Coordinates of C-alpha atoms in Angstrom, one line a residue:
M1390 CA 16.8 21.8 46.3
L1391 CA 15.4 19.1 48.7
L1392 CA 15.0 16.7 45.9
S1393 CA 18.6 17.2 44.8
I1394 CA 19.8 16.5 48.3
V1395 CA 17.7 13.3 48.5
L1396 CA 19.0 12.2 45.1
F1397 CA 22.6 13.1 46.1
L1398 CA 22.5 11.0 49.2
L1399 CA 20.5 8.2 47.5
S1400 CA 22.9 7.9 44.5
A1401 CA 25.9 7.9 46.9
A1402 CA 24.3 5.0 48.8
V1403 CA 23.6 3.1 45.6
I1404 CA 27.2 3.6 44.4
Y1405 CA 28.5 2.1 47.7
F1406 CA 26.1 -0.8 47.5
A1407 CA 27.0 -1.5 43.9
C1408 CA 30.7 -1.3 44.7
E1409 CA 30.2 -4.0 47.3
F1410 CA 29.0 -6.3 44.4
F1411 CA 31.7 -5.0 42.1
V1412 CA 34.7 -5.6 44.3
N1413 CA 33.4 -9.1 45.3
G1414 CA 32.9 -10.0 41.6
V1415 CA 36.2 -8.6 40.4
E1416 CA 38.1 -10.6 43.1
W1417 CA 36.5 -13.8 41.7
L1418 CA 37.5 -12.6 38.2
G1419 CA 41.0 -12.3 39.4
H1420 CA 40.9 -15.8 40.8
H1421 CA 39.6 -17.2 37.5
F1422 CA 42.2 -15.4 35.5
K1423 CA 44.9 -16.5 38.0
L1424 CA 45.8 -12.9 38.9
G1425 CA 47.3 -11.8 42.2
A1426 CA 45.8 -9.1 44.4
T1427 CA 47.9 -6.3 42.9
A1428 CA 47.1 -7.0 39.2
T1429 CA 43.4 -7.5 40.1
G1430 CA 43.4 -4.0 41.6
T1431 CA 45.6 -2.2 39.1
V1432 CA 44.1 -3.8 35.9
L1433 CA 40.6 -5.3 36.4
A1434 CA 39.1 -3.1 39.2
A1435 CA 40.8 0.0 38.0
F1436 CA 39.7 -0.4 34.4
G1437 CA 36.1 -1.0 35.4
T1438 CA 35.8 1.9 37.9
A1439 CA 37.6 4.3 35.5
L1440 CA 35.0 3.9 32.8
P1441 CA 32.6 6.6 34.2
E1442 CA 35.2 9.4 34.3
S1443 CA 36.7 8.3 31.0
A1444 CA 33.2 8.5 29.5
V1445 CA 32.9 12.1 30.7
T1446 CA 36.1 13.0 28.8
F1447 CA 35.0 11.1 25.7
M1448 CA 31.5 12.6 25.6
A1449 CA 32.9 16.2 26.1
V1450 CA 35.7 16.1 23.6
V1451 CA 34.0 14.0 20.9
F1452 CA 30.4 15.4 21.0
G1453 CA 31.1 18.8 22.5
T1454 CA 30.2 21.6 20.1
T1455 CA 31.7 24.6 21.9
P1456 CA 35.2 25.3 23.3
E1457 CA 33.6 25.4 26.8
Q1458 CA 32.1 21.9 26.4
K1459 CA 35.5 20.5 25.2
D1460 CA 37.2 22.2 28.2
I1461 CA 35.0 20.0 30.5
G1462 CA 36.8 17.0 29.0
V1463 CA 40.2 18.6 29.6
G1464 CA 39.2 19.5 33.1
A1465 CA 38.2 15.9 33.8
A1466 CA 41.5 14.6 32.5
M1467 CA 43.4 16.9 34.9
G1468 CA 41.0 16.9 37.9
G1469 CA 40.6 13.1 38.1
P1470 CA 44.3 12.4 38.8
L1471 CA 44.5 15.2 41.4
V1472 CA 41.5 13.6 43.3
L1473 CA 43.1 10.1 43.1
A1474 CA 46.6 11.3 44.1
T1475 CA 45.3 13.2 47.1
L1476 CA 41.8 12.3 48.4
A1477 CA 41.6 8.7 47.3
Y1478 CA 44.9 7.8 49.0
A1479 CA 44.0 9.8 52.0
V1480 CA 40.7 7.9 52.3
V1481 CA 42.7 4.7 52.6
G1482 CA 44.9 6.3 55.3
L1483 CA 42.0 7.8 57.2
A1484 CA 40.1 4.5 57.1
L1485 CA 43.1 2.6 58.5
L1486 CA 43.7 5.3 61.1
R1487 CA 40.1 5.1 62.4
G1488 CA 40.1 1.3 62.5
K1489 CA 39.1 0.0 65.9
S1490 CA 39.9 -3.6 65.5
A1491 CA 43.1 -5.3 66.8
A1492 CA 44.2 -5.8 63.2
G1493 CA 43.7 -2.2 62.4
T1494 CA 45.8 -1.2 65.4
A1495 CA 48.6 -3.6 64.2
R1496 CA 48.5 -2.0 60.8
Q1497 CA 49.0 1.4 62.3
R1498 CA 52.1 0.2 64.1
T1499 CA 53.7 -1.6 61.2
G1500 CA 52.7 0.7 58.3
I1501 CA 50.9 -0.2 55.1
N1502 CA 50.3 -3.9 54.3
A1503 CA 51.1 -3.7 50.6
D1504 CA 53.9 -4.2 48.1
Q1505 CA 55.3 -0.7 48.6
R1506 CA 58.2 -0.9 46.1
R1507 CA 55.8 -2.0 43.4
L1508 CA 53.5 0.9 44.2
A1509 CA 56.6 3.1 44.0
R1510 CA 57.2 1.9 40.5
D1511 CA 53.6 2.8 39.6
Q1512 CA 54.1 6.3 41.0
A1513 CA 57.3 6.6 38.9
W1514 CA 55.4 5.6 35.7
F1515 CA 52.6 8.0 36.5
M1516 CA 55.1 10.8 37.2
G1517 CA 56.9 10.4 33.9
I1518 CA 53.6 10.4 31.9
F1519 CA 52.1 13.2 33.9
I1520 CA 55.1 15.6 33.5
F1521 CA 55.0 15.0 29.7
K1522 CA 51.2 15.5 29.7
V1523 CA 51.5 18.9 31.5
A1524 CA 54.4 20.0 29.3
L1525 CA 52.2 19.4 26.3
G1526 CA 49.6 21.6 27.9
V1527 CA 51.9 24.7 27.7
L1528 CA 53.1 24.1 24.1
A1529 CA 51.3 24.6 20.8
F1530 CA 52.4 22.8 17.6
A1531 CA 50.6 21.3 14.6
W1532 CA 51.4 17.6 15.2
K1533 CA 50.6 17.5 18.9
P1534 CA 47.4 15.4 18.3
W1535 CA 49.5 12.5 17.0
L1536 CA 51.2 12.3 20.4
G1537 CA 48.0 10.9 21.9
I1538 CA 49.0 7.6 20.4
L1539 CA 52.0 7.5 22.8
F1540 CA 49.7 7.6 25.8
L1541 CA 47.7 4.6 24.6
G1542 CA 50.9 2.7 24.0
V1543 CA 52.2 3.5 27.4
Y1544 CA 49.1 2.2 29.1
A1545 CA 49.3 -1.0 27.0
L1546 CA 52.9 -1.5 28.2
Y1547 CA 51.9 -0.8 31.8
V1548 CA 49.1 -3.5 31.6
K1549 CA 51.6 -6.0 30.1
R1550 CA 54.1 -5.3 32.9
E1551 CA 51.4 -5.7 35.6
L1552 CA 50.3 -9.0 34.2
S1553 CA 53.8 -10.4 33.7
H1554 CA 55.1 -9.4 37.2
D1555 CA 52.1 -10.3 39.3
D1556 CA 52.2 -11.8 42.8
E1557 CA 50.6 -15.1 43.7
C1558 CA 47.0 -15.6 42.4
I1559 CA 44.0 -15.1 44.6
E1560 CA 42.9 -18.4 46.1
A1561 CA 39.2 -19.3 46.4
E1562 CA 39.5 -20.1 50.0
T1563 CA 40.5 -16.5 50.8
L1564 CA 37.5 -15.0 49.0
E1565 CA 34.0 -14.1 50.3
P1566 CA 31.2 -16.1 48.5
L1567 CA 30.1 -14.5 45.3
K1568 CA 27.0 -12.4 46.2
L1569 CA 24.9 -13.8 43.3
R1570 CA 25.9 -17.4 44.2
P1571 CA 26.4 -17.3 48.0
R1572 CA 26.2 -21.1 48.4
D1573 CA 28.6 -21.9 45.6
P1574 CA 32.1 -22.5 46.9
N1575 CA 33.7 -21.9 43.4
P1576 CA 31.3 -20.0 41.1
S1577 CA 31.9 -20.1 37.4
L1578 CA 33.5 -17.3 35.4
F1579 CA 30.1 -16.6 33.9
W1580 CA 28.6 -15.6 37.2
A1581 CA 31.6 -13.6 38.2
C1582 CA 31.5 -11.6 35.0
T1583 CA 27.7 -11.2 35.2
Q1584 CA 27.9 -9.8 38.7
S1585 CA 30.8 -7.4 37.9
V1586 CA 29.2 -6.1 34.7
L1587 CA 25.8 -5.6 36.3
A1588 CA 27.4 -3.8 39.2
L1589 CA 29.3 -1.5 36.8
V1590 CA 26.1 -0.6 35.0
V1591 CA 24.5 0.4 38.3
I1592 CA 27.7 2.4 39.3
A1593 CA 27.7 4.2 36.0
L1594 CA 24.0 5.2 36.2
A1595 CA 24.2 6.2 39.8
S1596 CA 27.5 8.2 39.2
H1597 CA 25.7 10.1 36.4
V1598 CA 22.9 11.1 38.9
F1599 CA 25.5 11.9 41.5
V1600 CA 27.4 14.2 39.2
R1601 CA 24.2 15.9 38.1
Q1602 CA 23.2 16.6 41.7
I1603 CA 26.7 18.1 42.4
E1604 CA 26.1 20.5 39.5
V1605 CA 22.6 21.5 40.7
L1606 CA 23.7 21.9 44.3
S1607 CA 26.7 24.0 43.4
V1608 CA 24.5 26.4 41.4
A1609 CA 22.0 26.6 44.3
M1610 CA 24.9 27.4 46.7
G1611 CA 26.1 30.1 44.3
L1612 CA 29.4 28.4 43.4
S1613 CA 31.2 29.2 40.2
S1614 CA 30.7 26.7 37.4
H1615 CA 34.5 26.6 37.1
V1616 CA 34.8 25.7 40.8
A1617 CA 32.2 22.9 40.4
A1618 CA 33.9 21.5 37.3
L1619 CA 37.4 21.5 38.8
L1620 CA 36.8 20.9 42.4
L1621 CA 33.5 19.0 42.9
A1622 CA 32.9 17.1 39.7
P1623 CA 36.2 15.1 39.8
V1624 CA 35.4 14.0 43.3
A1625 CA 32.1 12.7 42.0
T1626 CA 33.5 10.9 39.1
E1627 CA 36.2 9.3 41.2
L1628 CA 33.7 8.2 43.8
P1629 CA 33.7 4.5 42.7
E1630 CA 37.5 4.2 43.3
I1631 CA 37.1 5.8 46.7
M1632 CA 34.2 3.5 47.6
N1633 CA 36.1 0.5 46.5
A1634 CA 39.0 1.6 48.7
L1635 CA 36.8 2.0 51.7
I1636 CA 35.2 -1.5 51.2
W1637 CA 38.6 -3.2 50.7
V1638 CA 40.1 -1.5 53.7
R1639 CA 37.1 -2.5 55.8
Q1640 CA 37.8 -6.1 54.7
G1641 CA 41.5 -5.7 55.7
K1642 CA 42.6 -5.8 52.0
E1643 CA 44.5 -2.5 51.7
R1644 CA 46.8 -4.1 49.1
L1645 CA 43.7 -4.3 46.8
A1646 CA 42.6 -0.8 47.8
L1647 CA 46.0 0.8 47.0
A1648 CA 46.4 -1.2 43.8
N1649 CA 43.0 0.0 42.6
I1650 CA 43.9 3.6 43.1
S1651 CA 47.3 3.2 41.5
G1652 CA 45.8 1.5 38.5
A1653 CA 43.1 4.1 38.1
M1654 CA 45.7 6.8 38.2
M1655 CA 47.5 5.2 35.3
I1656 CA 44.3 5.0 33.3
Q1657 CA 43.5 8.7 34.1
A1658 CA 47.1 9.7 33.0
T1659 CA 46.8 8.0 29.7
I1660 CA 43.3 7.2 28.1
P1661 CA 41.4 10.5 28.9
S1662 CA 44.6 12.4 28.2
A1663 CA 44.9 10.7 24.8
L1664 CA 41.3 11.7 23.9
G1665 CA 41.9 15.3 25.0
I1666 CA 45.1 15.5 23.0
F1667 CA 43.5 13.9 19.9
L1668 CA 40.5 16.2 19.8
T1669 CA 41.3 19.5 21.6
P1670 CA 44.1 22.0 21.5
W1671 CA 45.2 20.7 24.9
L1672 CA 46.3 24.0 26.3
L1673 CA 46.1 24.3 30.1
D1674 CA 45.1 27.5 31.9
G1675 CA 46.2 28.6 35.4
P1676 CA 43.8 26.4 37.5
L1677 CA 44.5 23.3 35.4
L1678 CA 48.3 23.9 35.7
A1679 CA 47.8 24.3 39.4
A1680 CA 46.0 21.0 39.5
G1681 CA 48.9 19.4 37.6
M1682 CA 51.5 20.9 39.9
L1683 CA 49.8 19.7 43.1
T1684 CA 49.2 16.3 41.6
M1685 CA 53.0 16.0 40.9
V1686 CA 53.8 17.1 44.4
S1687 CA 51.6 14.5 45.9
I1688 CA 53.0 11.8 43.6
M1689 CA 56.5 12.8 44.5
M1690 CA 55.7 12.5 48.2
L1691 CA 54.1 9.1 47.8
W1692 CA 56.9 7.8 45.6
M1693 CA 59.6 8.8 48.1
R1694 CA 57.8 6.9 50.9
F1695 CA 56.8 3.9 48.8
R1696 CA 60.3 3.6 47.3
T1697 CA 61.9 3.2 50.8
A1698 CA 59.0 1.1 52.1
T1699 CA 58.4 3.6 54.9
M1700 CA 54.9 4.7 54.1
T1701 CA 52.8 5.0 57.2
V1702 CA 49.1 5.5 57.8
P1703 CA 49.4 9.2 59.0
A1704 CA 51.7 10.0 56.0
L1705 CA 49.2 8.5 53.6
S1706 CA 46.4 10.5 55.1
S1707 CA 48.3 13.8 54.9
V1708 CA 48.1 14.1 51.1
A1709 CA 44.5 15.3 51.5
G1710 CA 46.0 18.6 52.5
L1711 CA 47.1 19.2 49.0
Y1712 CA 43.5 19.0 47.8
A1713 CA 42.5 21.5 50.4
L1714 CA 45.3 23.8 49.2
F1715 CA 43.9 23.5 45.6
A1716 CA 40.4 24.4 46.9
V1717 CA 41.9 27.5 48.6
Y1718 CA 43.7 28.4 45.4
L1719 CA 40.5 28.1 43.3
G1720 CA 38.6 30.2 45.8
W1721 CA 41.3 32.9 45.5
H1722 CA 41.6 32.7 41.7
F1723 CA 37.9 33.0 40.9
A1724 CA 37.3 35.7 43.6
A1725 CA 40.2 37.9 42.3

C-alpha cells in the first residue's frame, strides 16, 4: 500500500516534469511548422498527449480476449471525453481563478483570453460527433463496424480545417528557450522533435505506472472495479492534458491550454471510438450512457458561452460539478 502511494505521487510528479519539456518542445514545433497557438494546441499537442489513452483503447479492443477486457476499451472511449469536458476545462478555470498576479486578476475581470468563437466551433464539431457516437451505442445492426471509417474521416477533416484557418504563427521571440538547447535563440527542428518525442515517451511510461497505482489503490480502498474503470482510470489517462493546461495557464497562455483540451476532445471523440466500433459490438450500458449524457450537457454549456464570447473564469470552473454528479450516480448505481 505504501509503495503504491509513493509510486502514485512519484509518477504524477514525473508526468508534470515531462509535460514541462513537452509543451516547451511542441511550441517550438509549432514555430517551425509556422502554426499559430490554436493549431499548435489542437493538433500537435493534442495528438501527442492523446496517445496514452488511445493506446489503452487500442490494446483493450485489439488484444482483449474476453468481453470484459474489450469493455475497458469502450469505457476509455466514453470516460475520456467526460473528463476532458468537465475536469480538464475546470482545471483551467480554477488555475486562472487562483492566480495571484496582476495579469491573473485582469483575466478574471475580462474573461478568457482565447478565440472563443473558434472554440465554440470545436464544441459544435464534438457535439455532432458525440451524439452520433452515443446513438450508435443503443443500436445493433450488422454493418455498424463500417461506420468507424466515418469517425477517422471526420478527424482528418477537422485537422485540415484547423491547419487552413490558423491564426498567426508563433514567433521565436515569444517562446521560452528550448530546454535541451537553452542558449540557442532558434533551435533546429531536429532538437524540437527530439525533446518532444523523448518527453512523450516519459509521459507514456509514467502514465502507465500512474494508471496501475490507481487500480491497486482502488482495490485496497474497496472500490468497485467498475468505479475505478469509469471514474478514476479516465482521470489518470487524461492527466497529461490536465498537466499541460496547468503549465500553459501558469505561463499566461490559456489560449494554448484551451486549444489543447479542445483538440484532445476531438481525438477522443473519433479515434478511440473508431477502434471500439470496428472491434466491439459498441453497445453502451447505463453508466456509459450516463457518462455520455453528462458529457453532452457540459459541451452544450461550453458551446453556449463560447459562441457568444461570454465565457468567464467562474463559468469555466463550474463544469467540474458535472463530474461530481457522475461520481454520485456511479456510487448509487453500483450500491443499488
